[in-house]
């Protein structure tokens, strides 16, 4: 008997899983991981860069601060790569490649910031840091923002510095609400205001652009360790890299497993390249498309069909088989989980949704 893995932990019954009734994991309703980008598209199309900037921050902050706590450690790896790429593409198209996440990322890589000074150099390059210090008079009103510009000081015109938008700070409204509370006796509000406006940038920006790099880096570079493992016949390492890679693409490495809706976050191009490498080096015995074809041959629809699939690909054993000669066709890669080589989890939901995703990518 299979032990249920958190892959389907949010599903109360197997019948609900197969029908999608009252099942959050299999629901196709809008969710933070499947955002409505129509407002952003419309704002950029109309040239309303300020509104588009605010909407972009709203989209990103719903992932990095799922509980709304802007003081918490930002969960940057929760940003789905597919959504991040879409946001980047919209900004680049609307600005003739002047604005966008990948534009900022390129400048970040060129400067290779490693400390406060170099991070501020990046901020100066794209127009987020003051070109000259505030005067003593100006400091009386902007003491909490002596280095980094306030939201109201940003340039929301097409002539702003390359990479100036979208901005990744905390709204001025939120910062000023803290300033206003100082006069009401809030002892920590001055520290909180300075953190949100200044100190946050030195930890958040490196983490954020690391995520951007993961999502937008060239696929050849990102997949080279996988190809190296496959070329060497190191199926166990290739399986581990594939799991981590797909979890990263979905922004779910921290959680360590996928639910069905996560498959829609996966880049078609990345899935195809991963699959092509597996098919190529296993001579057609392993791969995502191989598994999807087996599922389609079974005309898979029900829970019973998923059990047949597991038996066919050898997922009913206690240990994975990292050998191309003795493993059943379609045995690898195992459906993505953080624990390497886990075999005691039900894989029916994964193959059903993976098959759907590959079909939509074709």
mmCIF file of C-alpha atoms in Angstrom:
data_model
loop_
_atom_site.group_PDB
_atom_site.id
_atom_site.type_symbol
_atom_site.label_atom_id
_atom_site.label_comp_id
_atom_site.label_asym_id
_atom_site.label_seq_id
_atom_site.Cartn_x
_atom_site.Cartn_y
_atom_site.Cartn_z
ATOM 1 C CA UNK A 1 0.000 0.000 0.000
ATOM 2 C CA UNK A 2 1.392 3.385 -0.964
ATOM 3 C CA UNK A 3 1.960 6.036 1.657
ATOM 4 C CA UNK A 4 0.507 9.381 0.650
ATOM 5 C CA UNK A 5 3.129 12.054 0.056
ATOM 6 C CA UNK A 6 2.463 15.809 0.577
ATOM 7 C CA UNK A 7 2.236 15.968 -3.244
ATOM 8 C CA UNK A 8 -1.455 15.290 -2.723
ATOM 9 C CA UNK A 9 -1.643 16.320 0.900
ATOM 10 C CA UNK A 10 -4.123 19.076 0.237
ATOM 11 C CA UNK A 11 -6.572 16.640 -1.344
ATOM 12 C CA UNK A 12 -9.076 15.059 0.990
ATOM 13 C CA UNK A 13 -9.968 11.998 -1.098
ATOM 14 C CA UNK A 14 -8.785 10.258 -4.224
ATOM 15 C CA UNK A 15 -12.158 10.823 -5.865
ATOM 16 C CA UNK A 16 -11.811 14.537 -5.280
ATOM 17 C CA UNK A 17 -8.335 14.372 -6.822
ATOM 18 C CA UNK A 18 -9.582 12.768 -9.994
ATOM 19 C CA UNK A 19 -12.665 14.951 -10.393
ATOM 20 C CA UNK A 20 -11.153 18.210 -9.166
ATOM 21 C CA UNK A 21 -14.203 18.832 -6.927
ATOM 22 C CA UNK A 22 -13.430 20.956 -3.853
ATOM 23 C CA UNK A 23 -9.733 20.357 -4.340
ATOM 24 C CA UNK A 24 -7.511 23.456 -3.929
ATOM 25 C CA UNK A 25 -4.486 21.689 -5.416
ATOM 26 C CA UNK A 26 -6.311 20.827 -8.616
ATOM 27 C CA UNK A 27 -8.441 23.943 -8.860
ATOM 28 C CA UNK A 28 -8.045 26.139 -11.926
ATOM 29 C CA UNK A 29 -9.207 29.278 -10.151
ATOM 30 C CA UNK A 30 -6.864 32.260 -9.972
ATOM 31 C CA UNK A 31 -4.175 31.959 -7.291
ATOM 32 C CA UNK A 32 -0.970 33.801 -6.306
ATOM 33 C CA UNK A 33 0.994 31.223 -8.300
ATOM 34 C CA UNK A 34 -1.254 31.710 -11.325
ATOM 35 C CA UNK A 35 -1.715 35.499 -11.386
ATOM 36 C CA UNK A 36 -3.907 37.676 -13.545
ATOM 37 C CA UNK A 37 -1.470 39.851 -15.480
ATOM 38 C CA UNK A 38 -4.167 41.652 -17.464
ATOM 39 C CA UNK A 39 -3.970 44.845 -15.336
ATOM 40 C CA UNK A 40 -0.185 44.992 -15.822
ATOM 41 C CA UNK A 41 -0.552 44.459 -19.569
ATOM 42 C CA UNK A 42 -3.120 47.254 -19.811
ATOM 43 C CA UNK A 43 -1.093 49.691 -17.717
ATOM 44 C CA UNK A 44 2.059 49.135 -19.760
ATOM 45 C CA UNK A 45 0.145 49.325 -23.023
ATOM 46 C CA UNK A 46 -1.327 52.691 -22.010
ATOM 47 C CA UNK A 47 2.098 53.966 -20.932
ATOM 48 C CA UNK A 48 1.121 54.350 -17.273
ATOM 49 C CA UNK A 49 4.515 53.314 -15.907
ATOM 50 C CA UNK A 50 3.762 54.328 -12.330
ATOM 51 C CA UNK A 51 0.645 52.172 -12.144
ATOM 52 C CA UNK A 52 2.513 49.318 -13.846
ATOM 53 C CA UNK A 53 5.322 49.628 -11.298
ATOM 54 C CA UNK A 54 2.867 49.433 -8.398
ATOM 55 C CA UNK A 55 1.107 46.432 -9.953
ATOM 56 C CA UNK A 56 4.431 44.647 -10.522
ATOM 57 C CA UNK A 57 5.362 45.085 -6.861
ATOM 58 C CA UNK A 58 1.948 43.810 -5.816
ATOM 59 C CA UNK A 59 2.416 40.663 -7.905
ATOM 60 C CA UNK A 60 5.922 39.989 -6.610
ATOM 61 C CA UNK A 61 5.193 40.782 -2.975
ATOM 62 C CA UNK A 62 2.284 38.341 -2.855
ATOM 63 C CA UNK A 63 4.851 35.575 -3.390
ATOM 64 C CA UNK A 64 7.750 36.846 -1.295
ATOM 65 C CA UNK A 65 5.544 37.954 1.619
ATOM 66 C CA UNK A 66 2.709 35.379 1.586
ATOM 67 C CA UNK A 67 1.513 36.537 5.014
ATOM 68 C CA UNK A 68 1.849 40.227 4.193
ATOM 69 C CA UNK A 69 4.715 40.731 6.648
ATOM 70 C CA UNK A 70 7.256 42.967 4.863
ATOM 71 C CA UNK A 71 9.682 42.528 7.791
ATOM 72 C CA UNK A 72 9.863 38.767 7.283
ATOM 73 C CA UNK A 73 12.637 37.166 5.285
ATOM 74 C CA UNK A 74 11.472 37.483 1.658
ATOM 75 C CA UNK A 75 10.694 34.115 0.096
ATOM 76 C CA UNK A 76 12.245 35.008 -3.260
ATOM 77 C CA UNK A 77 12.409 31.391 -4.393
ATOM 78 C CA UNK A 78 8.615 31.260 -4.212
ATOM 79 C CA UNK A 79 8.401 33.535 -7.260
ATOM 80 C CA UNK A 80 7.372 31.225 -10.143
ATOM 81 C CA UNK A 81 9.880 31.438 -12.974
ATOM 82 C CA UNK A 82 7.196 31.449 -15.647
ATOM 83 C CA UNK A 83 5.444 34.425 -14.042
ATOM 84 C CA UNK A 84 8.719 36.252 -13.553
ATOM 85 C CA UNK A 85 9.576 35.739 -17.222
ATOM 86 C CA UNK A 86 6.167 37.026 -18.270
ATOM 87 C CA UNK A 87 6.532 40.167 -16.154
ATOM 88 C CA UNK A 88 9.993 40.747 -17.607
ATOM 89 C CA UNK A 89 8.783 40.301 -21.192
ATOM 90 C CA UNK A 90 5.900 42.745 -20.727
ATOM 91 C CA UNK A 91 8.214 45.452 -19.357
ATOM 92 C CA UNK A 92 10.784 44.977 -22.114
ATOM 93 C CA UNK A 93 8.191 45.048 -24.873
ATOM 94 C CA UNK A 94 6.558 48.196 -23.491
ATOM 95 C CA UNK A 95 9.861 50.067 -23.031
ATOM 96 C CA UNK A 96 11.774 48.990 -26.128
ATOM 97 C CA UNK A 97 14.157 47.026 -23.869
ATOM 98 C CA UNK A 98 14.934 49.920 -21.505
ATOM 99 C CA UNK A 99 13.095 48.487 -18.481
ATOM 100 C CA UNK A 100 12.631 44.972 -17.141
ATOM 101 C CA UNK A 101 13.983 42.406 -14.694
ATOM 102 C CA UNK A 102 16.474 40.926 -17.155
ATOM 103 C CA UNK A 103 17.733 44.431 -18.014
ATOM 104 C CA UNK A 104 18.414 45.028 -14.319
ATOM 105 C CA UNK A 105 19.914 41.573 -13.927
ATOM 106 C CA UNK A 106 22.425 42.226 -16.706
ATOM 107 C CA UNK A 107 23.640 45.376 -14.988
ATOM 108 C CA UNK A 108 23.733 43.568 -11.652
ATOM 109 C CA UNK A 109 25.949 40.866 -13.162
ATOM 110 C CA UNK A 110 28.207 43.434 -14.821
ATOM 111 C CA UNK A 111 28.860 45.125 -11.464
ATOM 112 C CA UNK A 112 28.899 41.892 -9.400
ATOM 113 C CA UNK A 113 27.860 43.631 -6.137
ATOM 114 C CA UNK A 114 29.268 42.008 -3.018
ATOM 115 C CA UNK A 115 29.014 44.679 -0.301
ATOM 116 C CA UNK A 116 27.130 47.845 0.607
ATOM 117 C CA UNK A 117 29.282 50.091 -1.542
ATOM 118 C CA UNK A 118 28.950 47.989 -4.680
ATOM 119 C CA UNK A 119 25.201 47.483 -4.122
ATOM 120 C CA UNK A 120 24.867 51.261 -3.914
ATOM 121 C CA UNK A 121 26.866 51.530 -7.143
ATOM 122 C CA UNK A 122 24.243 49.351 -8.781
ATOM 123 C CA UNK A 123 21.528 51.595 -7.324
ATOM 124 C CA UNK A 124 23.270 54.660 -8.743
ATOM 125 C CA UNK A 125 23.614 53.017 -12.142
ATOM 126 C CA UNK A 126 19.866 52.478 -12.517
ATOM 127 C CA UNK A 127 18.833 55.643 -10.700
ATOM 128 C CA UNK A 128 17.657 54.324 -7.330
ATOM 129 C CA UNK A 129 20.395 55.989 -5.244
ATOM 130 C CA UNK A 130 20.937 59.733 -4.802
ATOM 131 C CA UNK A 131 23.641 61.215 -6.965
ATOM 132 C CA UNK A 132 24.642 63.553 -4.121
ATOM 133 C CA UNK A 133 24.042 63.455 -0.360
ATOM 134 C CA UNK A 134 21.084 65.271 1.144
ATOM 135 C CA UNK A 135 21.728 68.683 2.675
ATOM 136 C CA UNK A 136 21.215 69.195 6.388
ATOM 137 C CA UNK A 137 17.889 70.861 5.649
ATOM 138 C CA UNK A 138 16.737 67.984 3.427
ATOM 139 C CA UNK A 139 17.811 65.447 6.045
ATOM 140 C CA UNK A 140 15.310 66.902 8.487
ATOM 141 C CA UNK A 141 12.466 65.546 6.317
ATOM 142 C CA UNK A 142 14.201 62.539 4.714
ATOM 143 C CA UNK A 143 16.449 61.264 7.498
ATOM 144 C CA UNK A 144 15.069 57.742 6.977
ATOM 145 C CA UNK A 145 16.012 57.778 3.280
ATOM 146 C CA UNK A 146 19.406 59.412 3.060
ATOM 147 C CA UNK A 147 20.832 57.071 0.405
ATOM 148 C CA UNK A 148 18.008 55.375 -1.512
ATOM 149 C CA UNK A 149 15.284 57.354 -3.250
ATOM 150 C CA UNK A 150 11.738 57.451 -1.973
ATOM 151 C CA UNK A 151 9.026 56.083 -4.231
ATOM 152 C CA UNK A 152 7.854 59.635 -4.998
ATOM 153 C CA UNK A 153 11.351 60.513 -6.260
ATOM 154 C CA UNK A 154 11.481 57.789 -8.925
ATOM 155 C CA UNK A 155 11.371 58.648 -12.616
ATOM 156 C CA UNK A 156 8.238 57.188 -14.189
ATOM 157 C CA UNK A 157 8.999 58.395 -17.710
ATOM 158 C CA UNK A 158 10.419 56.592 -20.765
ATOM 159 C CA UNK A 159 13.596 58.659 -20.337
ATOM 160 C CA UNK A 160 14.461 57.172 -16.944
ATOM 161 C CA UNK A 161 17.850 55.418 -16.678
ATOM 162 C CA UNK A 162 18.068 52.004 -18.288
ATOM 163 C CA UNK A 163 16.825 49.426 -15.772
ATOM 164 C CA UNK A 164 15.150 52.062 -13.572
ATOM 165 C CA UNK A 165 11.833 50.193 -13.605
ATOM 166 C CA UNK A 166 10.284 48.169 -12.147
ATOM 167 C CA UNK A 167 11.366 49.318 -8.691
ATOM 168 C CA UNK A 168 11.658 46.797 -5.851
ATOM 169 C CA UNK A 169 11.247 48.917 -2.754
ATOM 170 C CA UNK A 170 8.482 49.217 -0.169
ATOM 171 C CA UNK A 171 5.806 51.789 -0.962
ATOM 172 C CA UNK A 172 6.261 55.293 0.402
ATOM 173 C CA UNK A 173 2.783 55.071 1.893
ATOM 174 C CA UNK A 174 3.900 52.141 4.058
ATOM 175 C CA UNK A 175 7.093 53.913 5.148
ATOM 176 C CA UNK A 176 5.321 57.196 5.933
ATOM 177 C CA UNK A 177 2.707 55.404 8.003
ATOM 178 C CA UNK A 178 5.565 54.388 10.328
ATOM 179 C CA UNK A 179 6.949 57.926 10.427
ATOM 180 C CA UNK A 180 3.542 59.247 11.426
ATOM 181 C CA UNK A 181 3.337 56.734 14.284
ATOM 182 C CA UNK A 182 6.586 57.997 15.826
ATOM 183 C CA UNK A 183 4.754 61.051 17.114
ATOM 184 C CA UNK A 184 2.183 58.747 18.690
ATOM 185 C CA UNK A 185 4.794 57.086 20.862
ATOM 186 C CA UNK A 186 5.965 54.203 18.653
ATOM 187 C CA UNK A 187 9.495 53.536 19.901
ATOM 188 C CA UNK A 188 10.565 51.145 17.135
ATOM 189 C CA UNK A 189 8.926 52.890 14.199
ATOM 190 C CA UNK A 190 11.998 54.961 13.327
ATOM 191 C CA UNK A 191 14.129 51.796 13.114
ATOM 192 C CA UNK A 192 11.429 50.029 11.101
ATOM 193 C CA UNK A 193 11.160 52.959 8.682
ATOM 194 C CA UNK A 194 14.910 53.059 8.094
ATOM 195 C CA UNK A 195 14.978 49.306 7.578
ATOM 196 C CA UNK A 196 12.253 49.350 4.932
ATOM 197 C CA UNK A 197 13.686 52.351 3.111
ATOM 198 C CA UNK A 198 17.423 51.676 3.444
ATOM 199 C CA UNK A 199 18.785 48.536 5.094
ATOM 200 C CA UNK A 200 16.400 46.143 3.378
ATOM 201 C CA UNK A 201 18.040 46.830 0.005
ATOM 202 C CA UNK A 202 21.385 45.355 1.055
ATOM 203 C CA UNK A 203 19.930 41.913 1.730
ATOM 204 C CA UNK A 204 16.884 41.839 -0.501
ATOM 205 C CA UNK A 205 18.448 42.901 -3.805
ATOM 206 C CA UNK A 206 21.163 40.176 -3.851
ATOM 207 C CA UNK A 207 18.560 37.515 -3.003
ATOM 208 C CA UNK A 208 16.088 38.816 -5.569
ATOM 209 C CA UNK A 209 18.567 38.987 -8.438
ATOM 210 C CA UNK A 210 19.825 35.531 -7.585
ATOM 211 C CA UNK A 211 16.261 34.329 -8.186
ATOM 212 C CA UNK A 212 16.055 36.326 -11.414
ATOM 213 C CA UNK A 213 19.316 34.715 -12.527
ATOM 214 C CA UNK A 214 17.939 31.234 -11.783
ATOM 215 C CA UNK A 215 14.830 31.915 -13.818
ATOM 216 C CA UNK A 216 16.284 33.894 -16.702
ATOM 217 C CA UNK A 217 19.788 32.429 -17.091
ATOM 218 C CA UNK A 218 20.516 30.700 -20.372
ATOM 219 C CA UNK A 219 19.056 27.221 -20.434
ATOM 220 C CA UNK A 220 22.286 25.759 -21.775
ATOM 221 C CA UNK A 221 24.231 26.947 -18.746
ATOM 222 C CA UNK A 222 21.509 25.925 -16.310
ATOM 223 C CA UNK A 223 21.217 22.429 -17.752
ATOM 224 C CA UNK A 224 24.907 21.674 -18.279
ATOM 225 C CA UNK A 225 25.319 19.822 -14.928
ATOM 226 C CA UNK A 226 22.308 17.664 -15.836
ATOM 227 C CA UNK A 227 23.675 16.889 -19.264
ATOM 228 C CA UNK A 228 27.064 16.049 -17.769
ATOM 229 C CA UNK A 229 25.454 13.574 -15.346
ATOM 230 C CA UNK A 230 23.349 11.989 -18.083
ATOM 231 C CA UNK A 231 26.275 11.727 -20.484
ATOM 232 C CA UNK A 232 28.246 9.917 -17.772
ATOM 233 C CA UNK A 233 25.345 7.535 -17.105
ATOM 234 C CA UNK A 234 25.043 8.837 -13.563
ATOM 235 C CA UNK A 235 21.263 8.349 -13.434
ATOM 236 C CA UNK A 236 20.992 8.924 -9.702
ATOM 237 C CA UNK A 237 22.665 12.339 -9.901
ATOM 238 C CA UNK A 238 20.667 13.225 -13.006
ATOM 239 C CA UNK A 239 17.471 12.329 -11.172
ATOM 240 C CA UNK A 240 18.492 14.529 -8.223
ATOM 241 C CA UNK A 241 19.351 17.465 -10.480
ATOM 242 C CA UNK A 242 16.084 17.096 -12.363
ATOM 243 C CA UNK A 243 14.063 17.137 -9.150
ATOM 244 C CA UNK A 244 15.863 20.220 -7.862
ATOM 245 C CA UNK A 245 15.661 21.930 -11.249
ATOM 246 C CA UNK A 246 11.910 21.427 -11.614
ATOM 247 C CA UNK A 247 11.299 22.445 -7.992
ATOM 248 C CA UNK A 248 13.306 25.610 -8.640
ATOM 249 C CA UNK A 249 11.413 26.372 -11.842
ATOM 250 C CA UNK A 250 8.168 26.149 -9.884
ATOM 251 C CA UNK A 251 9.604 28.110 -6.950
ATOM 252 C CA UNK A 252 8.985 25.220 -4.562
ATOM 253 C CA UNK A 253 12.385 23.963 -3.425
ATOM 254 C CA UNK A 254 11.706 25.088 0.140
ATOM 255 C CA UNK A 255 8.448 23.146 0.232
ATOM 256 C CA UNK A 256 10.204 20.195 -1.370
ATOM 257 C CA UNK A 257 7.383 18.806 -3.498
ATOM 258 C CA UNK A 258 4.861 19.902 -6.135
ATOM 259 C CA UNK A 259 1.094 20.055 -6.195
ATOM 260 C CA UNK A 260 -0.759 19.752 -9.464
ATOM 261 C CA UNK A 261 -1.193 23.477 -10.090
ATOM 262 C CA UNK A 262 2.601 23.878 -9.891
ATOM 263 C CA UNK A 263 2.982 22.156 -13.258
ATOM 264 C CA UNK A 264 1.493 25.245 -14.920
ATOM 265 C CA UNK A 265 4.416 27.340 -13.647
ATOM 266 C CA UNK A 266 6.934 25.203 -15.509
ATOM 267 C CA UNK A 267 8.489 26.720 -18.608
ATOM 268 C CA UNK A 268 7.649 24.727 -21.730
ATOM 269 C CA UNK A 269 11.120 25.377 -23.112
ATOM 270 C CA UNK A 270 12.829 24.135 -19.939
ATOM 271 C CA UNK A 271 10.611 21.040 -19.717
ATOM 272 C CA UNK A 272 11.325 20.168 -23.343
ATOM 273 C CA UNK A 273 15.072 20.579 -22.893
ATOM 274 C CA UNK A 274 15.104 18.452 -19.741
ATOM 275 C CA UNK A 275 13.062 15.801 -21.518
ATOM 276 C CA UNK A 276 15.215 15.840 -24.653
ATOM 277 C CA UNK A 277 18.356 15.257 -22.597
ATOM 278 C CA UNK A 278 16.833 12.278 -20.774
ATOM 279 C CA UNK A 279 15.509 10.748 -24.001
ATOM 280 C CA UNK A 280 18.809 11.326 -25.811
ATOM 281 C CA UNK A 281 21.157 9.785 -23.247
ATOM 282 C CA UNK A 282 18.865 6.882 -22.288
ATOM 283 C CA UNK A 283 18.224 6.069 -25.943
ATOM 284 C CA UNK A 284 14.514 6.612 -25.495
ATOM 285 C CA UNK A 285 14.028 4.604 -22.299
ATOM 286 C CA UNK A 286 13.742 7.479 -19.815
ATOM 287 C CA UNK A 287 12.224 10.938 -20.004
ATOM 288 C CA UNK A 288 9.161 13.037 -19.227
ATOM 289 C CA UNK A 289 7.643 12.484 -22.661
ATOM 290 C CA UNK A 290 8.270 8.740 -22.368
ATOM 291 C CA UNK A 291 6.286 8.699 -19.117
ATOM 292 C CA UNK A 292 3.524 10.851 -20.613
ATOM 293 C CA UNK A 293 3.239 8.488 -23.595
ATOM 294 C CA UNK A 294 2.889 5.474 -21.284
ATOM 295 C CA UNK A 295 0.117 7.277 -19.420
ATOM 296 C CA UNK A 296 -1.632 8.147 -22.685
ATOM 297 C CA UNK A 297 -1.323 4.538 -23.907
ATOM 298 C CA UNK A 298 -3.106 3.470 -20.721
ATOM 299 C CA UNK A 299 -5.793 6.058 -21.518
ATOM 300 C CA UNK A 300 -5.212 7.161 -17.971
ATOM 301 C CA UNK A 301 -8.086 8.895 -16.221
ATOM 302 C CA UNK A 302 -8.786 7.141 -12.940
ATOM 303 C CA UNK A 303 -6.958 6.291 -9.737
ATOM 304 C CA UNK A 304 -6.847 2.657 -10.869
ATOM 305 C CA UNK A 305 -5.140 3.789 -14.078
ATOM 306 C CA UNK A 306 -2.504 5.604 -12.051
ATOM 307 C CA UNK A 307 -1.748 2.403 -10.147
ATOM 308 C CA UNK A 308 -1.297 0.601 -13.472
ATOM 309 C CA UNK A 309 1.076 3.360 -14.556
ATOM 310 C CA UNK A 310 3.146 3.056 -11.382
ATOM 311 C CA UNK A 311 3.421 -0.677 -11.848
ATOM 312 C CA UNK A 312 4.357 -0.281 -15.522
ATOM 313 C CA UNK A 313 7.230 2.148 -14.820
ATOM 314 C CA UNK A 314 8.391 0.337 -11.675
ATOM 315 C CA UNK A 315 7.335 2.910 -9.097
ATOM 316 C CA UNK A 316 5.789 0.228 -6.883
ATOM 317 C CA UNK A 317 9.129 -1.024 -5.547
ATOM 318 C CA UNK A 318 10.869 0.120 -2.398
ATOM 319 C CA UNK A 319 13.951 1.554 -4.102
ATOM 320 C CA UNK A 320 14.523 3.363 -7.389
ATOM 321 C CA UNK A 321 16.482 1.591 -10.109
ATOM 322 C CA UNK A 322 19.329 3.746 -11.363
ATOM 323 C CA UNK A 323 20.299 1.460 -14.217
ATOM 324 C CA UNK A 324 19.182 1.964 -17.816
ATOM 325 C CA UNK A 325 19.316 -1.767 -18.604
ATOM 326 C CA UNK A 326 17.338 -3.152 -15.679
ATOM 327 C CA UNK A 327 14.924 -0.299 -14.985
ATOM 328 C CA UNK A 328 11.518 -0.451 -16.700
ATOM 329 C CA UNK A 329 10.931 1.983 -19.537
ATOM 330 C CA UNK A 330 9.844 5.354 -18.142
ATOM 331 C CA UNK A 331 11.192 4.623 -14.651
ATOM 332 C CA UNK A 332 13.237 7.839 -14.565
ATOM 333 C CA UNK A 333 13.123 10.629 -13.737
ATOM 334 C CA UNK A 334 11.057 10.133 -10.585
ATOM 335 C CA UNK A 335 8.425 12.786 -9.986
ATOM 336 C CA UNK A 336 10.098 15.793 -8.318
ATOM 337 C CA UNK A 337 10.604 15.724 -4.554
ATOM 338 C CA UNK A 338 13.395 17.091 -2.413
ATOM 339 C CA UNK A 339 14.163 13.684 -0.869
ATOM 340 C CA UNK A 340 16.379 11.828 -3.284
ATOM 341 C CA UNK A 341 15.001 8.578 -4.641
ATOM 342 C CA UNK A 342 11.745 8.506 -2.670
ATOM 343 C CA UNK A 343 9.632 5.572 -3.841
ATOM 344 C CA UNK A 344 6.817 5.381 -1.283
ATOM 345 C CA UNK A 345 4.767 8.253 -2.688
ATOM 346 C CA UNK A 346 1.789 8.084 -4.998
ATOM 347 C CA UNK A 347 2.730 9.430 -8.440
ATOM 348 C CA UNK A 348 -0.644 9.382 -10.201
ATOM 349 C CA UNK A 349 -1.352 13.070 -9.719
ATOM 350 C CA UNK A 350 2.086 13.993 -11.037
ATOM 351 C CA UNK A 351 1.890 11.987 -14.259
ATOM 352 C CA UNK A 352 -1.670 13.151 -14.947
ATOM 353 C CA UNK A 353 -0.756 16.833 -14.662
ATOM 354 C CA UNK A 354 2.651 16.416 -16.326
ATOM 355 C CA UNK A 355 0.987 14.778 -19.311
ATOM 356 C CA UNK A 356 -1.460 17.680 -19.545
ATOM 357 C CA UNK A 357 1.350 20.213 -19.296
ATOM 358 C CA UNK A 358 3.458 18.557 -21.993
ATOM 359 C CA UNK A 359 0.409 18.372 -24.239
ATOM 360 C CA UNK A 360 -0.229 22.087 -23.796
ATOM 361 C CA UNK A 361 3.447 22.779 -24.585
ATOM 362 C CA UNK A 362 3.393 20.849 -27.855
#
